[in-house]
Amino acid sequence: MPDLHDVVDEIAEKMGQREDRGAVATYIPQLARVDPRHFGIAVATADGTLACAGDSEIPFSIQSISKVFTLTLALGVVGDSLWRRVGREPSGNAFNSIAQLELEKGVPRNPFINAGALAVTDVILSGHPPREALGEILRFIRFAAQDDSIFIDEAVARSEKATGFRNAALANFMKSFAVLQHPVDHVLGTYFHHCAIAMTCRQLALAGRFLAQSGRNPDTGFSLVSPERARRINALMLTCGHYDGSGEFAFRVGLPGKSGVGGGILAIAPGRASIAVWSPGLDAAGNSHLGRMALEILAHKMKWSIFGD
Ligand code: GLU
């Protein structure tokens, strides 16, 4: 097996040289300002190795990757009854599609499309004012990463709120079907803020370790979720984590993964490693172009695909 540090260094060097970097998301103005030349990677393995390269210490907007952590929290709050409010099937549609929601009477297809994530955020708001719900999300991520310096980028949250008309439409639509129980502005405000959490690749790889290690956080020895729940979250990441690019990601990389429009991807090699990559340029499906490519090389070289060598 090749040395992980060598592989990670080699990938960062290769990605640094590529000209085809995809296009930075522009619909959230604050994200449009990010330099597309960044590339970072961090891998935290089950045996405690941490391999980082490139811009692995620069915080970026995790955006939809936060949906993995909010899903984990919501399952902790209401357990499997969450599945009465959100489905578990890939959508095959854009991340912010309204058409599907209308056909399915306001019940989102899965927790990772925007509508599903808004429903999940609504669950976390149960019994809390928005500020506390947000605090809980941030505390959970900090605990998983064992890093209290993780923060919310208020400028990104504001930028998203100012332009989040489609998310507002989705939330209002779901409210009309009584799929949301809290005021729409509370759900949206909490959602925009958790999407605006900023993390480095190193922090994100560390935060994802519980999913690679049957729910256990190796630093504390505590379980964040049961092995069964970790397995199921991974299954959803594999089938739904890249919107309508999920099939292509499974085909090429073969790992559960969740992308965000900030250009980050959290990928899990169950039993082996938690991996974070970041490159802000996106492909046509809204997933990090070089991030996906980097994961493809890593999974291939380390023989980590869940589908075999
Ligand atoms: N905050 C973004 C939105 O709601 C998240 C989308 C993403 O990262 O895919 O549009």
mmCIF file of C-alpha atoms and ligand atoms in Angstrom:
data_model
loop_
_atom_site.group_PDB
_atom_site.id
_atom_site.type_symbol
_atom_site.label_atom_id
_atom_site.label_comp_id
_atom_site.label_asym_id
_atom_site.label_seq_id
_atom_site.Cartn_x
_atom_site.Cartn_y
_atom_site.Cartn_z
ATOM 1 C CA MET A 1 0.000 0.000 0.000
ATOM 2 C CA PRO A 2 1.473 3.420 -0.885
ATOM 3 C CA ASP A 3 2.300 5.850 1.911
ATOM 4 C CA LEU A 4 -0.737 8.050 2.631
ATOM 5 C CA HIS A 5 1.341 11.217 3.129
ATOM 6 C CA ASP A 6 3.013 10.710 -0.263
ATOM 7 C CA VAL A 7 -0.336 10.130 -1.975
ATOM 8 C CA VAL A 8 -1.901 13.231 -0.402
ATOM 9 C CA ASP A 9 1.128 15.413 -1.293
ATOM 10 C CA GLU A 10 1.089 14.120 -4.842
ATOM 11 C CA ILE A 11 -2.634 14.824 -5.234
ATOM 12 C CA ALA A 12 -2.248 18.399 -3.933
ATOM 13 C CA GLU A 13 0.591 19.006 -6.357
ATOM 14 C CA LYS A 14 -1.333 17.575 -9.302
ATOM 15 C CA MET A 15 -4.480 19.519 -8.511
ATOM 16 C CA GLY A 16 -2.502 22.711 -8.049
ATOM 17 C CA GLN A 17 -1.330 22.469 -11.665
ATOM 18 C CA ARG A 18 -4.669 21.805 -13.324
ATOM 19 C CA GLU A 19 -6.198 24.492 -15.491
ATOM 20 C CA ASP A 20 -9.735 23.060 -15.524
ATOM 21 C CA ARG A 21 -10.998 24.172 -12.137
ATOM 22 C CA GLY A 22 -14.767 24.473 -12.666
ATOM 23 C CA ALA A 23 -16.734 27.638 -11.856
ATOM 24 C CA VAL A 24 -17.135 29.217 -8.428
ATOM 25 C CA ALA A 25 -20.774 29.483 -7.219
ATOM 26 C CA THR A 26 -22.035 32.979 -7.886
ATOM 27 C CA TYR A 27 -25.602 32.888 -6.597
ATOM 28 C CA ILE A 28 -24.344 33.623 -3.089
ATOM 29 C CA PRO A 29 -22.322 36.818 -3.736
ATOM 30 C CA GLN A 30 -19.910 36.220 -0.858
ATOM 31 C CA LEU A 31 -18.913 32.833 -2.321
ATOM 32 C CA ALA A 32 -18.290 34.372 -5.746
ATOM 33 C CA ARG A 33 -15.336 36.255 -4.226
ATOM 34 C CA VAL A 34 -13.363 33.110 -3.367
ATOM 35 C CA ASP A 35 -10.204 32.445 -5.385
ATOM 36 C CA PRO A 36 -10.727 29.327 -7.567
ATOM 37 C CA ARG A 37 -7.026 28.441 -7.370
ATOM 38 C CA HIS A 38 -7.342 27.019 -3.851
ATOM 39 C CA PHE A 39 -6.995 23.312 -3.292
ATOM 40 C CA GLY A 40 -6.792 21.627 0.110
ATOM 41 C CA ILE A 41 -6.979 18.050 1.348
ATOM 42 C CA ALA A 42 -6.917 16.374 4.774
ATOM 43 C CA VAL A 43 -7.255 12.700 5.653
ATOM 44 C CA ALA A 44 -7.828 11.437 9.205
ATOM 45 C CA THR A 45 -7.398 7.673 9.379
ATOM 46 C CA ALA A 46 -8.817 5.212 11.906
ATOM 47 C CA ASP A 47 -5.315 4.531 13.274
ATOM 48 C CA GLY A 48 -4.898 8.211 14.191
ATOM 49 C CA THR A 49 -2.812 9.408 11.229
ATOM 50 C CA LEU A 50 -3.573 12.885 9.904
ATOM 51 C CA ALA A 51 -2.288 13.677 6.413
ATOM 52 C CA CYS A 52 -2.830 17.213 5.090
ATOM 53 C CA ALA A 53 -1.642 19.061 1.981
ATOM 54 C CA GLY A 54 -2.292 22.201 -0.040
ATOM 55 C CA ASP A 55 -4.611 24.812 1.489
ATOM 56 C CA SER A 56 -5.729 22.492 4.269
ATOM 57 C CA GLU A 57 -5.534 25.248 6.901
ATOM 58 C CA ILE A 58 -7.694 27.850 5.138
ATOM 59 C CA PRO A 59 -11.299 27.998 6.408
ATOM 60 C CA PHE A 60 -13.951 27.744 3.688
ATOM 61 C CA SER A 61 -17.747 27.845 3.724
ATOM 62 C CA ILE A 62 -18.913 24.270 4.348
ATOM 63 C CA GLN A 63 -22.414 25.056 3.021
ATOM 64 C CA SER A 64 -24.360 21.844 2.428
ATOM 65 C CA ILE A 65 -21.788 19.671 4.174
ATOM 66 C CA SER A 66 -23.396 21.052 7.349
ATOM 67 C CA LYS A 67 -26.452 18.969 6.411
ATOM 68 C CA VAL A 68 -24.614 15.809 7.477
ATOM 69 C CA PHE A 69 -24.241 17.214 10.988
ATOM 70 C CA THR A 70 -27.787 18.605 11.191
ATOM 71 C CA LEU A 71 -29.160 15.245 10.025
ATOM 72 C CA THR A 72 -27.149 13.502 12.753
ATOM 73 C CA LEU A 73 -28.485 15.920 15.364
ATOM 74 C CA ALA A 74 -32.114 15.696 14.181
ATOM 75 C CA LEU A 75 -31.979 11.893 14.306
ATOM 76 C CA GLY A 76 -30.758 12.283 17.878
ATOM 77 C CA VAL A 77 -33.769 14.489 18.668
ATOM 78 C CA VAL A 78 -36.621 12.539 17.075
ATOM 79 C CA GLY A 79 -35.053 9.210 16.062
ATOM 80 C CA ASP A 80 -36.489 7.327 13.130
ATOM 81 C CA SER A 81 -39.726 9.331 13.204
ATOM 82 C CA LEU A 82 -37.709 11.888 11.194
ATOM 83 C CA TRP A 83 -38.449 9.698 8.191
ATOM 84 C CA ARG A 84 -42.099 10.638 8.374
ATOM 85 C CA ARG A 85 -41.110 14.160 7.372
ATOM 86 C CA VAL A 86 -38.229 13.523 4.971
ATOM 87 C CA GLY A 87 -37.648 10.757 2.427
ATOM 88 C CA ARG A 88 -34.546 8.697 1.758
ATOM 89 C CA GLU A 89 -34.438 8.513 -2.018
ATOM 90 C CA PRO A 90 -32.023 10.247 -4.395
ATOM 91 C CA SER A 91 -33.731 13.166 -6.087
ATOM 92 C CA GLY A 92 -32.215 13.219 -9.572
ATOM 93 C CA ASN A 93 -33.030 16.919 -9.523
ATOM 94 C CA ALA A 94 -31.118 20.094 -8.777
ATOM 95 C CA PHE A 95 -30.437 20.782 -5.105
ATOM 96 C CA ASN A 96 -33.008 23.548 -4.946
ATOM 97 C CA SER A 97 -35.753 22.106 -7.140
ATOM 98 C CA ILE A 98 -39.313 23.142 -6.363
ATOM 99 C CA ALA A 99 -41.078 21.006 -8.990
ATOM 100 C CA GLN A 100 -40.459 17.726 -7.175
ATOM 101 C CA LEU A 101 -41.654 19.152 -3.890
ATOM 102 C CA GLU A 102 -44.974 20.087 -5.424
ATOM 103 C CA LEU A 103 -45.506 16.607 -6.850
ATOM 104 C CA GLU A 104 -44.660 15.023 -3.521
ATOM 105 C CA LYS A 105 -46.918 17.274 -1.448
ATOM 106 C CA GLY A 106 -44.244 19.173 0.384
ATOM 107 C CA VAL A 107 -42.357 16.113 1.698
ATOM 108 C CA PRO A 108 -38.739 16.419 0.548
ATOM 109 C CA ARG A 109 -37.076 13.445 -1.156
ATOM 110 C CA ASN A 110 -34.068 13.278 1.152
ATOM 111 C CA PRO A 111 -32.336 15.256 3.934
ATOM 112 C CA PHE A 112 -29.563 16.599 1.683
ATOM 113 C CA ILE A 113 -31.514 18.525 -0.938
ATOM 114 C CA ASN A 114 -32.307 22.021 0.317
ATOM 115 C CA ALA A 115 -35.962 21.279 1.067
ATOM 116 C CA GLY A 116 -34.980 18.216 3.109
ATOM 117 C CA ALA A 117 -32.328 20.136 5.007
ATOM 118 C CA LEU A 118 -34.857 22.859 5.841
ATOM 119 C CA ALA A 119 -37.190 20.189 7.264
ATOM 120 C CA VAL A 120 -34.278 18.782 9.300
ATOM 121 C CA THR A 121 -33.457 22.258 10.617
ATOM 122 C CA ASP A 122 -37.108 22.631 11.629
ATOM 123 C CA VAL A 123 -36.740 19.483 13.775
ATOM 124 C CA ILE A 124 -33.642 20.870 15.507
ATOM 125 C CA LEU A 125 -35.608 24.045 16.314
ATOM 126 C CA SER A 126 -38.074 22.028 18.429
ATOM 127 C CA GLY A 127 -38.172 23.572 21.865
ATOM 128 C CA HIS A 128 -35.386 26.067 21.141
ATOM 129 C CA PRO A 129 -35.181 29.644 19.973
ATOM 130 C CA PRO A 130 -33.126 29.843 16.721
ATOM 131 C CA ARG A 131 -30.023 31.174 18.469
ATOM 132 C CA GLU A 132 -29.897 28.140 20.763
ATOM 133 C CA ALA A 133 -30.584 25.673 17.967
ATOM 134 C CA LEU A 134 -27.714 27.198 16.044
ATOM 135 C CA GLY A 135 -25.517 27.034 19.137
ATOM 136 C CA GLU A 136 -26.317 23.360 19.424
ATOM 137 C CA ILE A 137 -25.320 22.702 15.798
ATOM 138 C CA LEU A 138 -22.052 24.594 16.225
ATOM 139 C CA ARG A 139 -21.282 22.846 19.526
ATOM 140 C CA PHE A 140 -21.880 19.464 17.934
ATOM 141 C CA ILE A 141 -19.480 20.176 15.074
ATOM 142 C CA ARG A 142 -16.859 21.608 17.441
ATOM 143 C CA PHE A 143 -17.180 18.547 19.647
ATOM 144 C CA ALA A 144 -16.887 16.143 16.705
ATOM 145 C CA ALA A 145 -13.755 17.959 15.513
ATOM 146 C CA GLN A 146 -12.535 18.602 19.061
ATOM 147 C CA ASP A 147 -11.913 22.186 18.022
ATOM 148 C CA ASP A 148 -13.610 25.207 19.602
ATOM 149 C CA SER A 149 -12.224 27.657 17.062
ATOM 150 C CA ILE A 150 -14.762 26.624 14.372
ATOM 151 C CA PHE A 151 -16.967 29.640 13.630
ATOM 152 C CA ILE A 152 -19.906 30.934 11.623
ATOM 153 C CA ASP A 153 -18.993 33.371 8.855
ATOM 154 C CA GLU A 154 -21.589 36.083 9.409
ATOM 155 C CA ALA A 155 -20.830 37.790 6.087
ATOM 156 C CA VAL A 156 -21.679 34.578 4.214
ATOM 157 C CA ALA A 157 -24.856 34.087 6.286
ATOM 158 C CA ARG A 158 -25.956 37.653 5.480
ATOM 159 C CA SER A 159 -25.114 37.243 1.807
ATOM 160 C CA GLU A 160 -27.135 34.050 1.671
ATOM 161 C CA LYS A 161 -30.081 35.587 3.468
ATOM 162 C CA ALA A 162 -30.096 38.564 1.105
ATOM 163 C CA THR A 163 -30.289 36.336 -1.958
ATOM 164 C CA GLY A 164 -32.007 33.194 -0.652
ATOM 165 C CA PHE A 165 -35.297 33.710 -2.477
ATOM 166 C CA ARG A 166 -35.523 30.158 -3.680
ATOM 167 C CA ASN A 167 -34.866 28.698 -0.247
ATOM 168 C CA ALA A 168 -37.564 31.037 1.079
ATOM 169 C CA ALA A 169 -39.899 29.716 -1.605
ATOM 170 C CA LEU A 170 -39.118 26.100 -0.643
ATOM 171 C CA ALA A 171 -39.673 26.824 3.051
ATOM 172 C CA ASN A 172 -42.961 28.659 2.471
ATOM 173 C CA PHE A 173 -44.120 25.881 0.214
ATOM 174 C CA MET A 174 -43.395 23.232 2.850
ATOM 175 C CA LYS A 175 -45.044 25.380 5.496
ATOM 176 C CA SER A 176 -48.201 25.402 3.384
ATOM 177 C CA PHE A 177 -48.199 21.590 3.597
ATOM 178 C CA ALA A 178 -47.512 21.779 7.365
ATOM 179 C CA VAL A 179 -44.208 19.953 6.866
ATOM 180 C CA LEU A 180 -42.502 22.806 8.776
ATOM 181 C CA GLN A 181 -43.701 23.463 12.310
ATOM 182 C CA HIS A 182 -41.750 26.612 13.162
ATOM 183 C CA PRO A 183 -41.944 30.108 11.670
ATOM 184 C CA VAL A 184 -40.415 30.149 8.203
ATOM 185 C CA ASP A 185 -37.995 32.956 9.090
ATOM 186 C CA HIS A 186 -36.662 30.960 12.072
ATOM 187 C CA VAL A 187 -36.048 27.914 9.872
ATOM 188 C CA LEU A 188 -34.397 29.974 7.136
ATOM 189 C CA GLY A 189 -32.262 32.019 9.524
ATOM 190 C CA THR A 190 -30.956 28.892 11.267
ATOM 191 C CA TYR A 191 -30.393 27.136 7.928
ATOM 192 C CA PHE A 192 -28.461 30.056 6.378
ATOM 193 C CA HIS A 193 -26.263 30.260 9.452
ATOM 194 C CA HIS A 194 -25.400 26.577 9.629
ATOM 195 C CA CYS A 195 -24.556 26.623 5.911
ATOM 196 C CA ALA A 196 -22.243 29.570 6.674
ATOM 197 C CA ILE A 197 -20.087 27.608 9.127
ATOM 198 C CA ALA A 198 -16.455 27.924 8.069
ATOM 199 C CA MET A 199 -13.982 25.077 8.513
ATOM 200 C CA THR A 200 -10.582 24.050 7.256
ATOM 201 C CA CYS A 201 -10.055 20.692 5.550
ATOM 202 C CA ARG A 202 -8.253 19.490 8.666
ATOM 203 C CA GLN A 203 -11.143 20.437 10.944
ATOM 204 C CA LEU A 204 -13.699 18.875 8.602
ATOM 205 C CA ALA A 205 -11.793 15.596 8.262
ATOM 206 C CA LEU A 206 -11.557 15.403 12.051
ATOM 207 C CA ALA A 207 -15.262 16.208 12.466
ATOM 208 C CA GLY A 208 -16.188 13.370 10.097
ATOM 209 C CA ARG A 209 -14.276 10.665 11.965
ATOM 210 C CA PHE A 210 -17.329 9.397 13.855
ATOM 211 C CA LEU A 211 -18.866 8.377 10.520
ATOM 212 C CA ALA A 212 -15.756 6.405 9.577
ATOM 213 C CA GLN A 213 -15.552 4.744 12.988
ATOM 214 C CA SER A 214 -19.011 3.323 13.640
ATOM 215 C CA GLY A 215 -20.212 6.454 15.445
ATOM 216 C CA ARG A 216 -17.269 6.772 17.850
ATOM 217 C CA ASN A 217 -15.161 9.856 18.295
ATOM 218 C CA PRO A 218 -11.633 8.474 18.679
ATOM 219 C CA ASP A 219 -10.384 11.467 20.741
ATOM 220 C CA THR A 220 -12.943 11.120 23.484
ATOM 221 C CA GLY A 221 -13.895 7.458 23.098
ATOM 222 C CA PHE A 222 -17.539 8.596 23.257
ATOM 223 C CA SER A 223 -20.088 7.538 20.693
ATOM 224 C CA LEU A 224 -21.851 10.390 18.908
ATOM 225 C CA VAL A 225 -24.274 7.967 17.251
ATOM 226 C CA SER A 226 -24.834 4.211 17.237
ATOM 227 C CA PRO A 227 -22.985 2.099 14.650
ATOM 228 C CA GLU A 228 -26.295 1.475 12.906
ATOM 229 C CA ARG A 229 -27.003 5.199 12.597
ATOM 230 C CA ALA A 230 -23.502 5.934 11.320
ATOM 231 C CA ARG A 231 -23.956 3.226 8.696
ATOM 232 C CA ARG A 232 -27.268 4.706 7.589
ATOM 233 C CA ILE A 233 -25.969 8.263 7.377
ATOM 234 C CA ASN A 234 -23.159 6.933 5.193
ATOM 235 C CA ALA A 235 -25.740 5.192 2.990
ATOM 236 C CA LEU A 236 -27.583 8.475 2.482
ATOM 237 C CA MET A 237 -24.340 10.277 1.713
ATOM 238 C CA LEU A 238 -23.578 7.699 -0.954
ATOM 239 C CA THR A 239 -26.998 7.843 -2.609
ATOM 240 C CA CYS A 240 -27.910 11.519 -2.098
ATOM 241 C CA GLY A 241 -24.767 13.421 -1.074
ATOM 242 C CA HIS A 242 -23.985 14.974 -4.446
ATOM 243 C CA TYR A 243 -27.459 15.948 -5.629
ATOM 244 C CA ASP A 244 -27.973 14.751 -9.175
ATOM 245 C CA GLY A 245 -24.239 14.059 -9.426
ATOM 246 C CA SER A 246 -24.514 11.304 -6.774
ATOM 247 C CA GLY A 247 -24.473 8.453 -9.281
ATOM 248 C CA GLU A 248 -21.381 9.818 -10.993
ATOM 249 C CA PHE A 249 -19.618 10.298 -7.648
ATOM 250 C CA ALA A 250 -20.371 6.710 -6.571
ATOM 251 C CA PHE A 251 -19.247 5.472 -9.985
ATOM 252 C CA ARG A 252 -15.945 7.337 -9.929
ATOM 253 C CA VAL A 253 -15.025 7.551 -6.241
ATOM 254 C CA GLY A 254 -17.025 4.781 -4.573
ATOM 255 C CA LEU A 255 -17.292 6.441 -1.164
ATOM 256 C CA PRO A 256 -20.125 8.085 0.783
ATOM 257 C CA GLY A 257 -19.634 11.835 0.388
ATOM 258 C CA LYS A 258 -21.340 15.169 0.917
ATOM 259 C CA SER A 259 -20.523 18.209 -1.143
ATOM 260 C CA GLY A 260 -21.221 21.902 -0.606
ATOM 261 C CA VAL A 261 -21.394 24.807 -3.050
ATOM 262 C CA GLY A 262 -18.394 26.318 -1.239
ATOM 263 C CA GLY A 263 -16.367 23.622 -3.043
ATOM 264 C CA GLY A 264 -15.818 21.300 -0.099
ATOM 265 C CA ILE A 265 -16.507 17.562 0.029
ATOM 266 C CA LEU A 266 -16.506 15.344 3.105
ATOM 267 C CA ALA A 267 -15.979 11.709 2.102
ATOM 268 C CA ILE A 268 -15.995 8.661 4.347
ATOM 269 C CA ALA A 269 -14.058 5.431 3.847
ATOM 270 C CA PRO A 270 -15.906 3.336 6.454
ATOM 271 C CA GLY A 271 -13.548 1.757 8.978
ATOM 272 C CA ARG A 272 -10.615 3.523 7.357
ATOM 273 C CA ALA A 273 -10.699 7.289 7.066
ATOM 274 C CA SER A 274 -12.545 10.581 7.039
ATOM 275 C CA ILE A 275 -11.454 12.801 4.160
ATOM 276 C CA ALA A 276 -12.033 16.484 3.427
ATOM 277 C CA VAL A 277 -11.155 18.181 0.156
ATOM 278 C CA TRP A 278 -11.721 21.746 -0.945
ATOM 279 C CA SER A 279 -11.507 23.404 -4.326
ATOM 280 C CA PRO A 280 -14.043 26.198 -4.931
ATOM 281 C CA GLY A 281 -14.691 25.595 -8.662
ATOM 282 C CA LEU A 282 -17.822 23.505 -9.280
ATOM 283 C CA ASP A 283 -18.952 21.179 -12.059
ATOM 284 C CA ALA A 284 -22.333 21.352 -13.788
ATOM 285 C CA ALA A 285 -24.077 19.482 -10.955
ATOM 286 C CA GLY A 286 -22.724 21.973 -8.373
ATOM 287 C CA ASN A 287 -20.048 19.713 -6.889
ATOM 288 C CA SER A 288 -16.347 20.553 -6.534
ATOM 289 C CA HIS A 289 -14.682 19.673 -9.818
ATOM 290 C CA LEU A 290 -11.145 19.081 -8.569
ATOM 291 C CA GLY A 291 -12.396 17.846 -5.201
ATOM 292 C CA ARG A 292 -14.117 14.948 -6.887
ATOM 293 C CA MET A 293 -11.111 14.269 -9.056
ATOM 294 C CA ALA A 294 -8.803 14.272 -6.026
ATOM 295 C CA LEU A 295 -11.040 11.801 -4.192
ATOM 296 C CA GLU A 296 -11.111 9.563 -7.233
ATOM 297 C CA ILE A 297 -7.307 9.376 -7.239
ATOM 298 C CA LEU A 298 -7.115 8.903 -3.458
ATOM 299 C CA ALA A 299 -9.736 6.123 -3.345
ATOM 300 C CA HIS A 300 -8.057 4.370 -6.243
ATOM 301 C CA LYS A 301 -4.503 4.577 -4.886
ATOM 302 C CA MET A 302 -5.458 3.574 -1.330
ATOM 303 C CA LYS A 303 -7.971 0.967 -2.569
ATOM 304 C CA TRP A 304 -10.631 2.532 -0.375
ATOM 305 C CA SER A 305 -13.687 2.282 -2.635
ATOM 306 C CA ILE A 306 -16.469 0.502 -0.749
ATOM 307 C CA PHE A 307 -17.073 -1.488 -3.927
ATOM 308 C CA GLY A 308 -13.676 -3.205 -3.830
ATOM 309 C CA ASP A 309 -10.262 -2.752 -5.454
HETATM 310 N N1 GLU B 1 -26.665 27.282 1.439
HETATM 311 C C1 GLU B 1 -26.757 26.754 0.111
HETATM 312 C C2 GLU B 1 -28.149 26.932 -0.424
HETATM 313 O O1 GLU B 1 -29.079 26.758 0.309
HETATM 314 C C3 GLU B 1 -26.360 25.310 0.168
HETATM 315 C C4 GLU B 1 -26.313 24.657 -1.171
HETATM 316 C C5 GLU B 1 -25.151 23.678 -1.280
HETATM 317 O O2 GLU B 1 -24.138 23.772 -0.608
HETATM 318 O O3 GLU B 1 -25.287 22.784 -2.097
HETATM 319 O O4 GLU B 1 -28.344 27.244 -1.552
#
